[in-house]
Coordinates of C-alpha atoms in Angstrom, one line a residue:
X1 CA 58.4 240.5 112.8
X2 CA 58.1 240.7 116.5
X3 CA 56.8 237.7 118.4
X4 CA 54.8 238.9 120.8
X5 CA 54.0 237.0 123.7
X6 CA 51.7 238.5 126.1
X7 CA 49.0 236.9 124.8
X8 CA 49.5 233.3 126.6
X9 CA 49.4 233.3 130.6
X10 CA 52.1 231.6 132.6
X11 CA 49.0 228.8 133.7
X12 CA 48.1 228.9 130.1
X13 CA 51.9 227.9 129.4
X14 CA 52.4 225.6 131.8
X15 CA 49.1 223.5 131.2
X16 CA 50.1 222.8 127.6
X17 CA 53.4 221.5 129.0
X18 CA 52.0 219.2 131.5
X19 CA 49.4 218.1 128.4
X20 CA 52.1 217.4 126.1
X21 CA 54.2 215.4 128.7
X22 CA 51.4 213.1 128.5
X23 CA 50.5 212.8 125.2
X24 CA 54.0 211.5 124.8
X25 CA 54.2 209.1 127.7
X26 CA 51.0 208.0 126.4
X27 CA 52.3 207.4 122.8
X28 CA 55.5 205.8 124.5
X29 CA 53.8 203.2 126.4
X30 CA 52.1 202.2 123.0
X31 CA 54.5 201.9 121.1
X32 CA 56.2 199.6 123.8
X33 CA 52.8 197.2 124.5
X34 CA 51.9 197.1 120.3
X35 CA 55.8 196.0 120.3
X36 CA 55.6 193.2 122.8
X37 CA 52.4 192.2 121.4
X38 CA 54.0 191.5 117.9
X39 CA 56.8 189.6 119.4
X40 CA 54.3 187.5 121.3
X41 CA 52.1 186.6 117.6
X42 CA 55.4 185.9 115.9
X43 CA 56.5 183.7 118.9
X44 CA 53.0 181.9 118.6
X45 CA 53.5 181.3 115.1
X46 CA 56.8 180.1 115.1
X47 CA 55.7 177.4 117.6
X48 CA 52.8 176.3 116.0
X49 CA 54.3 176.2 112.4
X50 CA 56.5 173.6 113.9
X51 CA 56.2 170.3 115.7
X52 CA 57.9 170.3 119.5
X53 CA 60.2 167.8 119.6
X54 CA 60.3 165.9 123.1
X55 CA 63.3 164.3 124.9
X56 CA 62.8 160.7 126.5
X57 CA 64.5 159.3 129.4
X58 CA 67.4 158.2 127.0
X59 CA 67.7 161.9 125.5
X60 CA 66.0 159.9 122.4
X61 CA 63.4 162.6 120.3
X62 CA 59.8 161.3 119.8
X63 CA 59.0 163.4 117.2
X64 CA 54.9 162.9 117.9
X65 CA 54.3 163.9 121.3
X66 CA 51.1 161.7 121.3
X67 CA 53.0 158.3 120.8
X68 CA 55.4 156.4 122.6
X69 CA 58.5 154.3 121.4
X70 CA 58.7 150.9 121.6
X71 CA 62.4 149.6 120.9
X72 CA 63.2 145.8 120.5
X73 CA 66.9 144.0 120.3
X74 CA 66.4 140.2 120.1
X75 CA 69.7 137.6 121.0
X76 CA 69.0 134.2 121.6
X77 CA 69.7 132.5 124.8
X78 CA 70.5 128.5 124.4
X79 CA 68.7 127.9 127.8
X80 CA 65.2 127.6 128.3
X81 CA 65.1 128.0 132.1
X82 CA 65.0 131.6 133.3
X83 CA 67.4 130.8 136.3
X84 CA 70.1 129.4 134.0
X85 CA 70.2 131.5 130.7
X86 CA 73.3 131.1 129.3
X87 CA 75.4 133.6 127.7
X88 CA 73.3 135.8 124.9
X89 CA 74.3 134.8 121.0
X90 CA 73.5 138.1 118.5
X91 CA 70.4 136.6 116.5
X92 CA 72.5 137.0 113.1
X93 CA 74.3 134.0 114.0
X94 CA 71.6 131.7 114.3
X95 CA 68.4 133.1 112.4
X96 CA 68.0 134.6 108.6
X97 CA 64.5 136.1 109.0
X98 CA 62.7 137.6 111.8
X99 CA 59.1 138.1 112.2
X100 CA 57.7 140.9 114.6
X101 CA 54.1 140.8 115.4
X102 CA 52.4 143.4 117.8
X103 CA 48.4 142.8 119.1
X104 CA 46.4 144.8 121.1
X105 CA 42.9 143.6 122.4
X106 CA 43.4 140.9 119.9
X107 CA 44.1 142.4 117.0
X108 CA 47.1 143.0 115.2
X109 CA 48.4 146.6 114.6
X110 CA 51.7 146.4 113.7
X111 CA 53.2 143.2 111.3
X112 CA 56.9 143.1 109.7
X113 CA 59.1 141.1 108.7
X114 CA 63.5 141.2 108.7
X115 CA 66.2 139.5 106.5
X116 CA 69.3 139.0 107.5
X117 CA 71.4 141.2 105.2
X118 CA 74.6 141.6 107.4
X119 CA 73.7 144.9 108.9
X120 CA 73.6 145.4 112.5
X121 CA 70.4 146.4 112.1
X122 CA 68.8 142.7 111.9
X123 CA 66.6 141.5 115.1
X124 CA 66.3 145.3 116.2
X125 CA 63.0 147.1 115.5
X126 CA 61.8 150.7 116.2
X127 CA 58.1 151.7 116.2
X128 CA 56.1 154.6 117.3
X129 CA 52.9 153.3 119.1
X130 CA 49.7 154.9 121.1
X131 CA 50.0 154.6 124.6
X132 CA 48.8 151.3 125.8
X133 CA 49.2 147.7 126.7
X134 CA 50.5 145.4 123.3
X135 CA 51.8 141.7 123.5
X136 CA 54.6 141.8 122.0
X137 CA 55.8 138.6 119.5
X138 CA 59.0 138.1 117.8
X139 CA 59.8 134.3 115.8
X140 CA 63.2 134.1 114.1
X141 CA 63.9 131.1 111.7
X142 CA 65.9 130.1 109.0
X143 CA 63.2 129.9 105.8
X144 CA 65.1 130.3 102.3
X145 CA 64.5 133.9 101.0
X146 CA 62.8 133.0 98.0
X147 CA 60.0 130.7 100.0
X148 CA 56.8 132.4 101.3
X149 CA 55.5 132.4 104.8
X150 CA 52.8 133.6 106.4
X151 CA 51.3 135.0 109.3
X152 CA 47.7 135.3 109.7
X153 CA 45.4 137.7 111.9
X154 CA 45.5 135.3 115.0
X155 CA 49.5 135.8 115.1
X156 CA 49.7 132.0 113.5
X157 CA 53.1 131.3 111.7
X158 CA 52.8 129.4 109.0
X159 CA 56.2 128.1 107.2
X160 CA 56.4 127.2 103.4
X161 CA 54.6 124.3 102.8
X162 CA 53.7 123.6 106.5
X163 CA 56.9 122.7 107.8
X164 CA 59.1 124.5 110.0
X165 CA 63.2 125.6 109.7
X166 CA 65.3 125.7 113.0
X167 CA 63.1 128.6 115.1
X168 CA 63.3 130.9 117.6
X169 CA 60.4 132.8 119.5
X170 CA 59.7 135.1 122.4
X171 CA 56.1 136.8 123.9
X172 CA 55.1 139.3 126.3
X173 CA 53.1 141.9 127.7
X174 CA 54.9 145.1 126.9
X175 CA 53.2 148.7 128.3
X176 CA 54.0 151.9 126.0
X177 CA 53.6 155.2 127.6
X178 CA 53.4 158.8 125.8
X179 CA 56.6 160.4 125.4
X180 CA 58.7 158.1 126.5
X181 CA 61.1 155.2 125.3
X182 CA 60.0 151.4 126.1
X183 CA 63.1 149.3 125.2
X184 CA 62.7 145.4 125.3
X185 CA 65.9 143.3 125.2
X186 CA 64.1 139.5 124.1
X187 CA 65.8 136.6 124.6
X188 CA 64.2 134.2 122.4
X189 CA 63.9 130.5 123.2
X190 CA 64.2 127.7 120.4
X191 CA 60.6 126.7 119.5
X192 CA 61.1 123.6 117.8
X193 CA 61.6 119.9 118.0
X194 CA 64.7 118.2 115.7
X195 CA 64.8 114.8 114.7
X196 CA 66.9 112.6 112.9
X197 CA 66.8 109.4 111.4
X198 CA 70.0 107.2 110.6
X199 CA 70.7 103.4 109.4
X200 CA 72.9 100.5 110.7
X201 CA 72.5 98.9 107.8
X202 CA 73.5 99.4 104.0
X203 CA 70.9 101.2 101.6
X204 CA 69.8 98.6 99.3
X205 CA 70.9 99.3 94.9
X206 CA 67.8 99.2 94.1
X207 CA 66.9 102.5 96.4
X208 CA 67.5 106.3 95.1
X209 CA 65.3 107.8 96.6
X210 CA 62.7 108.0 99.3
X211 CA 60.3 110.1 101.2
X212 CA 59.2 110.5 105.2
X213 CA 55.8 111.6 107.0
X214 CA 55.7 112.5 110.4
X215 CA 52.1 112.4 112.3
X216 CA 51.6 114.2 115.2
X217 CA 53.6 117.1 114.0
X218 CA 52.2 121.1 113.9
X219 CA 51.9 122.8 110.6
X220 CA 51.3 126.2 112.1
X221 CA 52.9 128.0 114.8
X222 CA 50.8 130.3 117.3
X223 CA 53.2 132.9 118.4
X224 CA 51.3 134.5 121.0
X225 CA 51.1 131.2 123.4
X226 CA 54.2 130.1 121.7
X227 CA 53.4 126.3 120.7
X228 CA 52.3 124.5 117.9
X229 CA 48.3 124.8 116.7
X230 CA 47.9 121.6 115.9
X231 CA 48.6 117.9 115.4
X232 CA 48.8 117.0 111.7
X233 CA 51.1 115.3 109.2
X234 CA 54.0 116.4 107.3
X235 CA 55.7 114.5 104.3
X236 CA 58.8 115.9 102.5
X237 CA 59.1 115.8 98.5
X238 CA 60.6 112.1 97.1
X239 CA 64.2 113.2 97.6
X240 CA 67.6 111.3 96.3
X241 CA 69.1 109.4 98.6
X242 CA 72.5 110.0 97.6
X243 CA 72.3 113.4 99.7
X244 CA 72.0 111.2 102.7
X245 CA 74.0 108.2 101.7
X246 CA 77.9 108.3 103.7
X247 CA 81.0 106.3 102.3
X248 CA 80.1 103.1 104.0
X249 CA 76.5 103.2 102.2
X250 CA 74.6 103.9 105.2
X251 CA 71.6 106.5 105.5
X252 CA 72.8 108.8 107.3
X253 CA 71.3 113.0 109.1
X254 CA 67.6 112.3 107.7
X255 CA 66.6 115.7 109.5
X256 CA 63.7 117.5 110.4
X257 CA 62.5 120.0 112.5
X258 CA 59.3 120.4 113.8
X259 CA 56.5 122.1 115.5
X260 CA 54.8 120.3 118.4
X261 CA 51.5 120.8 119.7
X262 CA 52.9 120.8 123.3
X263 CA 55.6 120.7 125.4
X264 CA 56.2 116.8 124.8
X265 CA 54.6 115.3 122.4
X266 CA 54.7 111.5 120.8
X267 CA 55.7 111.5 116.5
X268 CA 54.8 108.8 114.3
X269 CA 57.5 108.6 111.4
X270 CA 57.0 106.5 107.8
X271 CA 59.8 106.1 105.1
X272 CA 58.6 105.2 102.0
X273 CA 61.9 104.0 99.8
X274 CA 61.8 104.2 95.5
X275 CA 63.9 103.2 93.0
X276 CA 65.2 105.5 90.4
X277 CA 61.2 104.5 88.3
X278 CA 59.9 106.4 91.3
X279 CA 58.2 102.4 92.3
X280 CA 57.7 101.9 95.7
X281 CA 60.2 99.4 96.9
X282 CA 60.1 99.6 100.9
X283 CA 58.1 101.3 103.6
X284 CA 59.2 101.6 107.3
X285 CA 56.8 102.4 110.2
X286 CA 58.9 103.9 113.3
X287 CA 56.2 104.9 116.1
X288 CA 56.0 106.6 119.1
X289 CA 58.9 108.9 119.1
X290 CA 58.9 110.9 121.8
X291 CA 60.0 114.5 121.2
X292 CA 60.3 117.5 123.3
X293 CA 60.7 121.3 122.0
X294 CA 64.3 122.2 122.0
X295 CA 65.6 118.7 122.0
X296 CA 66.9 116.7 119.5
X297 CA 65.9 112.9 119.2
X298 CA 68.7 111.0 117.2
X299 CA 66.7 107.4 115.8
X300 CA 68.9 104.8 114.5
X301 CA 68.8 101.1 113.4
X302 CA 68.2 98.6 110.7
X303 CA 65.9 100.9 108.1
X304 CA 66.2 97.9 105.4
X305 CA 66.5 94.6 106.6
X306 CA 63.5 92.1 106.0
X307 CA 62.7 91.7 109.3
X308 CA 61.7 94.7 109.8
X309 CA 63.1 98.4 112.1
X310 CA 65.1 98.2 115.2
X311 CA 65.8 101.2 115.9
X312 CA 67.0 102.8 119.2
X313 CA 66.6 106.3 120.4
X314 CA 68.7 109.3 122.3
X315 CA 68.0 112.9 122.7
X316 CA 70.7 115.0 122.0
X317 CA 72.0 117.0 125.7
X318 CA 73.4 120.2 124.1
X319 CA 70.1 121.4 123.0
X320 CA 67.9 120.2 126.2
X321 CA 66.7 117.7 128.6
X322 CA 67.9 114.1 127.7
X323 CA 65.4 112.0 127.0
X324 CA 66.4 108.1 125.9
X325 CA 63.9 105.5 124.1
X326 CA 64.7 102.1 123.2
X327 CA 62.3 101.0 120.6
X328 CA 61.8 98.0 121.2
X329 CA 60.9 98.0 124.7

C-alpha cells in the first residue's frame, strides 16, 4: 500500500505539531501539581495524626503544647533566716512522707502525697499544669506509714490523731507558663515546736505509767500561711513509764512536738501519773512554757516530790533562737 501524503498541507502539518506540544506540556504540568498536591494531604495527615512534641528551655518535651511544667526538688535548710541558710540536707534524711498541695484562686487542683522508699525520686514532683498563677505548698514529716493523715480543701494538715511528728514546710507563689519548664528548688523550714520534759528526782514504785496534755497547742496545720490553725489541747495515750525511766530511775526525753498557733506561743503542760491498776496517783501542772517554732524547750525539775514542780527551762541553740525560763520566777 502506498501512503500517500498530499492530502495534508505543510500549515495543516505544522498546526497539529504545535497542538500536540501543548496537549503534553499541559498534561505535564498536571501531573506535576496533582503530585505536589498529594504530598501536601499526606504531609497534613501525618502531622495531625500525631501530637507535636515541644522543646523547653531545658530541651525537656511537654508533650501537651497547651500546658506548662511545673518541677519541684525540696532539701531542707536548718536556718530559718533567708540571709543565713545553711548548707542544704536531701529531704530523705530528715522526712518519711511529703505532702504536695497546689491552689489556684483558692481551690485545690492538684493533691499528692510521697513516702520515702529509698529512691531518689522522694521530695521531687513533676506535674503538667494550665498556664497560670498557683501557690505552691509542700509539708514533709515523719508520720508512721500505717497512720492516716489528712489534708482538707483549705490546704489544712491534719496529723493522726491531732498531733504532729517532727515537720517541715515551704509556700509560695509559683507562675506556670505554656510550653515551658517552671522548676522550684524549696527549701523547707522546720514548722514545729519540740519540747521535753525530764525529772531530778526518782520516779516513785508505785508509778508505771502516766499521761501529758499540752493546752495551747495546734491540732491542724494551715500550709498555705504556714502556722498552726488553732489553740487546742493534746493528750498522749497512758503510756509505761519504763520507756522513759534511765538507770538512775529518773524520767527522762518525755517528747513532743508541736504545732503553734504563732510564731511564739505560751503551752500549758499536765502529767497525770498511774500505777500499774491504771489509778491515778499524781498530777503535775507545769504552766506557761514558752515555746517558739523551730526551737526546742528542754523542762526539768522535781516531777514527784510533795511539794510540788520546780522545774527550770532552756531552749535548745542548735535548732533556733535561745530562749531561757526559770519557772519559778
Amino acid at each position: 500500500m502506498k501512503w500517500n501524503a498530499s492530502f495534508m498541507s505543510p500549515d495543516d502539518a505544522q498546526g497539529i505539531s504545535s497542538f500536540l506540544r501543548l496537549t503534553m506540556r499541559l498534561s505535564m504540568r498536571l501531573s506535576m501539581g496533582f503530585a505536589v498536591l498529594v504530598a501536601a494531604v499526606l504531609s497534613c495527615s501525618l502531622l495531625s495524626s500525631c501530637e507535636k512534641a515541644i522543646m523547653n528551655d531545658d530541651d525537656t518535651v511537654v508533650t501537651d503544647k497547651e500546658m506548662g511544667e511545673l518541677y519541684v526538688a525540696c532539701s531542707f535548710s536548718q536556718s530559718q533566716s533567708e540571709m543565713t541558710r545553711a548548707a542544704s540536707v536531701p529531704l530523705a534524711e530528715c522526712a518519711s512522707r511529703v505532702q504536695y498541695v497546689i491552689m489556684k484562686e483558692g481551690s485545690i487542683v492538684y493533691s499528692s502525697e510521697q513516702v520515702n522508699g529509698g529512691g531518689n525520686s522522694f521530695g521531687t514532683l513533676s506535674v503538667n499544669l494550665e498556664p497560670g498563677t498557683y501557690r505552691l505548698m509542700v509539708l514533709a514529716h515523719n508520720e508512721r506509714n500505717g497512720n492516716a493523715v489528712s489534708v482538707g480543701s483549705d490546704a489544712f494538715f491534719q496529723g493522726y490523731n491531732g498531733r504532729a511528728t517532727e515537720s517541715f514546710s515551704y509556700s509560695d507563689e509559683v507562675v506556670v507558663v505554656k510550653n515551658k519548664r517552671k522548676a522550684v528548688n524549696c527549701k523547707l523550714s522546720r514548722c514545729v515546736a519540740l519540747v521535753s520534759f525530764s525529772s531530778d528526782d526518782v520516779i516513785p514504785a508505785e508509778v508505771s505509767k502516766f499521761r501529758l496534755s499540752l493546752t495551747g497547742v495546734s491540732s491542724k496545720y494551715d500550709m498555705r500561711n504556714q502556722i498552726g490553725v488553732d489553740a487546742a489541747t493534746y493528750s498522749t495515750a497512758m503510756v509505761n513509764m519504763n520507756n522513759w525511766k534511765s538507770s538512775a530511775g529518773l524520767m527522762t526525753n518525755v517528747e513532743s512536738f508541736v504545732f503553734l498557733p504563732a510564731v511564739e506561743s505560751v503551752v500549758n503542760a499536765k502529767f497525770e501519773f498511774f500505777n500499774s491498776a491504771d489509778e491515778l496517783v499524781l498530777m503535775r501542772n507545769i504552766e506557761n512554757i514558752r515555746m517558739r517554732i523551730n526551737s526546742k524547750t528542754s523542762v526539768s525539775g522535781s516531777f514527784f516530790q510533795a511539794d510540788g514542780m520546780e522545774a527550770s527551762m532552756i531552749v535548745d541553740t542548735d535548732w533556733g533562737e535561745e530562749i531561757s525560763i526559770n519557772a519559778n520566777d
